[in-house]
Amino acid sequence: MEDLHWVFGYGSLIWKHDFPVIEIRRAYIEGWARRFWQGSHDHRGLPTDPGRVLTLIEAPGEVCQGRALLVESDVFEHLDYREKNGYERHELTIHFDDGAVDGITYIAPIHNAAFLGAAPSKDIAAQIRRSKGPSGTNTDYVLELAQALRELNIEDAHVFDIEARLRQDNGVDR
Ligand code: BEZ
């Protein structure tokens, strides 16, 4: 087991992964909340028109529900490259219903150059609506995430608020 690691997914890792995974489990972390506060110049936006993607923000007393993926250590080389636009590896405790493990996630901290921070929900939704990048539209990123959270019965007011605004603004129906 020495070479295996649990990675906590709170965003795109909830609905897809592009690397080998040994096991996936429902999991949660304590003291963090997901927010669309990180700029995306390389996946869901462009350097001239960044989109907004998730990072984790410290939130004492809150619980962030997601999925934990058990991976071999060479996966980190892939993730370090994929998440290079401001994200850093962060060690934390990952909780399961029946216990807890030491694990890793990626967080875009507030001091990174692409960090955008808080904004009114209508402005976050407007920025997401107009953004797209090499990985697809920013709107699809939010809708895929919201759908996956719903399938897992995970409640997240911030994500569902932005999703509702996008569906309203765009007439998106899916
Ligand atoms: C995510 O869930 O978005 C994520 C978590 C860790 C590494 C990369 C992505």
CSV table of C-alpha atoms and ligand atoms in Angstrom, one decimal:
chain,number,residue,atom,x,y,z
A,1,MET,CA,0.0,0.0,0.0
A,2,GLU,CA,3.0,2.3,0.3
A,3,ASP,CA,2.7,3.5,-3.3
A,4,LEU,CA,-1.0,4.1,-3.1
A,5,HIS,CA,-2.6,7.4,-2.2
A,6,TRP,CA,-6.1,8.8,-1.7
A,7,VAL,CA,-7.0,11.9,-3.7
A,8,PHE,CA,-10.0,14.0,-2.7
A,9,GLY,CA,-12.1,15.2,-5.6
A,10,TYR,CA,-14.5,18.1,-5.1
A,11,GLY,CA,-14.8,19.4,-8.7
A,12,SER,CA,-14.1,17.7,-12.0
A,13,LEU,CA,-12.9,14.6,-10.3
A,14,ILE,CA,-16.5,14.0,-9.1
A,15,TRP,CA,-17.6,13.2,-12.6
A,16,LYS,CA,-14.5,12.2,-14.6
A,17,HIS,CA,-10.9,11.2,-14.3
A,18,ASP,CA,-8.4,10.8,-17.1
A,19,PHE,CA,-5.9,8.5,-15.2
A,20,PRO,CA,-6.0,5.0,-13.8
A,21,VAL,CA,-7.9,4.7,-10.5
A,22,ILE,CA,-7.9,1.6,-8.2
A,23,GLU,CA,-10.9,2.5,-6.1
A,24,ILE,CA,-13.5,5.3,-5.7
A,25,ARG,CA,-15.4,6.0,-2.5
A,26,ARG,CA,-17.8,8.6,-1.3
A,27,ALA,CA,-15.9,10.9,1.0
A,28,TYR,CA,-15.9,14.3,2.8
A,29,ILE,CA,-13.5,16.8,4.2
A,30,GLU,CA,-14.0,19.1,7.1
A,31,GLY,CA,-13.4,22.9,7.3
A,32,TRP,CA,-13.4,23.6,3.5
A,33,ALA,CA,-16.0,24.7,1.0
A,34,ARG,CA,-16.0,24.7,-2.8
A,35,ARG,CA,-16.2,28.0,-4.6
A,36,PHE,CA,-16.0,29.2,-8.2
A,37,TRP,CA,-13.2,31.6,-7.2
A,38,GLN,CA,-10.3,30.4,-9.3
A,39,GLY,CA,-9.6,31.8,-12.8
A,40,SER,CA,-9.1,29.3,-15.6
A,41,HIS,CA,-6.9,30.4,-18.4
A,42,ASP,CA,-6.0,26.9,-19.7
A,43,HIS,CA,-9.1,24.7,-19.4
A,44,ARG,CA,-12.4,26.6,-19.3
A,45,GLY,CA,-11.3,30.0,-20.4
A,46,LEU,CA,-8.4,31.8,-22.2
A,47,PRO,CA,-5.6,34.0,-20.9
A,48,THR,CA,-7.5,37.1,-22.3
A,49,ASP,CA,-10.9,35.8,-21.0
A,50,PRO,CA,-10.5,33.5,-18.0
A,51,GLY,CA,-13.3,31.3,-16.9
A,52,ARG,CA,-14.1,30.4,-13.3
A,53,VAL,CA,-13.5,27.0,-11.8
A,54,LEU,CA,-13.5,25.6,-8.3
A,55,THR,CA,-11.1,25.8,-5.5
A,56,LEU,CA,-11.4,25.1,-1.9
A,57,ILE,CA,-11.8,27.9,0.6
A,58,GLU,CA,-11.2,27.5,4.3
A,59,ALA,CA,-14.6,27.4,6.0
A,60,PRO,CA,-14.5,26.4,9.7
A,61,GLY,CA,-17.4,24.2,10.7
A,62,GLU,CA,-18.4,23.3,7.1
A,63,VAL,CA,-18.2,19.9,5.4
A,64,CYS,CA,-17.4,19.4,1.7
A,65,GLN,CA,-18.7,16.2,0.3
A,66,GLY,CA,-17.0,14.6,-2.7
A,67,ARG,CA,-15.3,11.5,-3.8
A,68,ALA,CA,-12.0,9.9,-2.9
A,69,LEU,CA,-9.9,8.2,-5.6
A,70,LEU,CA,-7.2,5.6,-4.7
A,71,VAL,CA,-4.3,6.1,-7.1
A,72,GLU,CA,-0.7,5.1,-7.7
A,73,SER,CA,1.9,7.8,-7.1
A,74,ASP,CA,2.7,8.4,-10.7
A,75,VAL,CA,-0.7,9.9,-11.1
A,76,PHE,CA,0.6,13.0,-9.4
A,77,GLU,CA,2.9,13.8,-12.2
A,78,HIS,CA,-0.2,13.9,-14.5
A,79,LEU,CA,-2.3,15.9,-12.0
A,80,ASP,CA,0.5,18.4,-11.2
A,81,TYR,CA,0.7,19.2,-14.9
A,82,ARG,CA,-3.1,19.3,-15.4
A,83,GLU,CA,-3.6,21.6,-12.4
A,84,LYS,CA,-0.6,23.8,-13.0
A,85,ASN,CA,-2.6,27.0,-13.3
A,86,GLY,CA,-2.3,27.9,-9.6
A,87,TYR,CA,-3.1,24.7,-7.8
A,88,GLU,CA,-0.9,23.2,-5.2
A,89,ARG,CA,-1.0,19.7,-3.6
A,90,HIS,CA,-2.5,19.9,-0.1
A,91,GLU,CA,-2.4,17.1,2.5
A,92,LEU,CA,-5.6,16.6,4.5
A,93,THR,CA,-7.8,14.1,6.3
A,94,ILE,CA,-10.3,12.4,4.1
A,95,HIS,CA,-13.3,11.0,5.9
A,96,PHE,CA,-15.5,8.0,4.9
A,97,ASP,CA,-18.6,6.8,6.7
A,98,ASP,CA,-16.5,4.2,8.4
A,99,GLY,CA,-13.2,5.9,9.1
A,100,ALA,CA,-10.6,8.3,7.8
A,101,VAL,CA,-7.3,8.3,5.9
A,102,ASP,CA,-4.5,10.8,5.2
A,103,GLY,CA,-4.9,12.0,1.7
A,104,ILE,CA,-4.2,14.8,-0.9
A,105,THR,CA,-6.2,17.2,-2.8
A,106,TYR,CA,-5.3,20.2,-5.0
A,107,ILE,CA,-6.2,23.7,-3.8
A,108,ALA,CA,-5.7,27.0,-5.7
A,109,PRO,CA,-4.7,29.3,-2.7
A,110,ILE,CA,-5.7,32.9,-2.5
A,111,HIS,CA,-2.1,34.1,-3.3
A,112,ASN,CA,-1.9,32.4,-6.7
A,113,ALA,CA,-1.8,34.7,-9.7
A,114,ALA,CA,-5.0,33.3,-11.3
A,115,PHE,CA,-7.1,33.6,-8.1
A,116,LEU,CA,-10.3,35.7,-8.7
A,117,GLY,CA,-12.0,35.5,-5.3
A,118,ALA,CA,-15.6,36.2,-4.3
A,119,ALA,CA,-18.0,38.1,-6.5
A,120,PRO,CA,-21.8,38.4,-6.6
A,121,SER,CA,-23.5,35.2,-7.9
A,122,LYS,CA,-24.9,37.0,-10.9
A,123,ASP,CA,-21.4,38.2,-11.9
A,124,ILE,CA,-19.9,34.7,-11.4
A,125,ALA,CA,-22.6,33.2,-13.6
A,126,ALA,CA,-22.2,35.9,-16.3
A,127,GLN,CA,-18.4,35.2,-16.5
A,128,ILE,CA,-19.0,31.5,-16.7
A,129,ARG,CA,-21.6,31.9,-19.3
A,130,ARG,CA,-19.3,33.8,-21.7
A,131,SER,CA,-16.2,31.6,-21.1
A,132,LYS,CA,-14.8,28.7,-23.0
A,133,GLY,CA,-11.4,27.1,-23.4
A,134,PRO,CA,-9.5,24.1,-24.6
A,135,SER,CA,-11.5,21.7,-22.3
A,136,GLY,CA,-14.9,23.1,-23.3
A,137,THR,CA,-17.4,25.6,-22.2
A,138,ASN,CA,-17.3,26.9,-18.6
A,139,THR,CA,-21.1,26.4,-18.5
A,140,ASP,CA,-20.7,22.7,-19.3
A,141,TYR,CA,-18.2,22.4,-16.4
A,142,VAL,CA,-20.8,23.7,-14.0
A,143,LEU,CA,-23.7,21.7,-15.4
A,144,GLU,CA,-21.7,18.4,-15.3
A,145,LEU,CA,-20.7,19.1,-11.8
A,146,ALA,CA,-24.2,19.9,-10.6
A,147,GLN,CA,-25.6,16.8,-12.3
A,148,ALA,CA,-22.9,14.6,-10.7
A,149,LEU,CA,-23.6,16.2,-7.2
A,150,ARG,CA,-27.3,15.6,-7.6
A,151,GLU,CA,-26.7,11.9,-8.5
A,152,LEU,CA,-24.6,11.5,-5.4
A,153,ASN,CA,-27.2,13.3,-3.3
A,154,ILE,CA,-24.7,16.0,-2.4
A,155,GLU,CA,-26.2,19.4,-1.5
A,156,ASP,CA,-24.2,22.5,-2.4
A,157,ALA,CA,-26.0,25.8,-2.3
A,158,HIS,CA,-23.2,27.7,-4.1
A,159,VAL,CA,-23.0,25.3,-7.0
A,160,PHE,CA,-26.7,24.9,-7.4
A,161,ASP,CA,-27.2,28.7,-7.2
A,162,ILE,CA,-24.8,29.3,-10.1
A,163,GLU,CA,-26.3,26.3,-12.0
A,164,ALA,CA,-29.8,27.8,-11.7
A,165,ARG,CA,-28.6,31.2,-13.0
A,166,LEU,CA,-26.9,29.6,-16.0
A,167,ARG,CA,-30.0,27.6,-16.9
A,168,GLN,CA,-32.1,30.7,-16.5
A,169,ASP,CA,-29.7,33.0,-18.5
A,170,ASN,CA,-29.0,30.5,-21.3
A,171,GLY,CA,-32.3,28.7,-21.6
A,172,VAL,CA,-30.2,25.6,-21.0
A,173,ASP,CA,-32.5,22.6,-20.7
A,174,ARG,CA,-30.8,19.4,-19.6
B,1,BEZ,C1,-11.2,18.3,-8.5
B,1,BEZ,O1,-12.0,17.6,-7.9
B,1,BEZ,O2,-11.5,19.2,-9.2
B,1,BEZ,C2,-9.8,18.0,-8.4
B,1,BEZ,C3,-9.3,17.6,-7.2
B,1,BEZ,C4,-7.9,17.2,-7.1
B,1,BEZ,C5,-7.1,17.3,-8.2
B,1,BEZ,C6,-7.6,17.7,-9.4
B,1,BEZ,C7,-9.0,18.1,-9.5
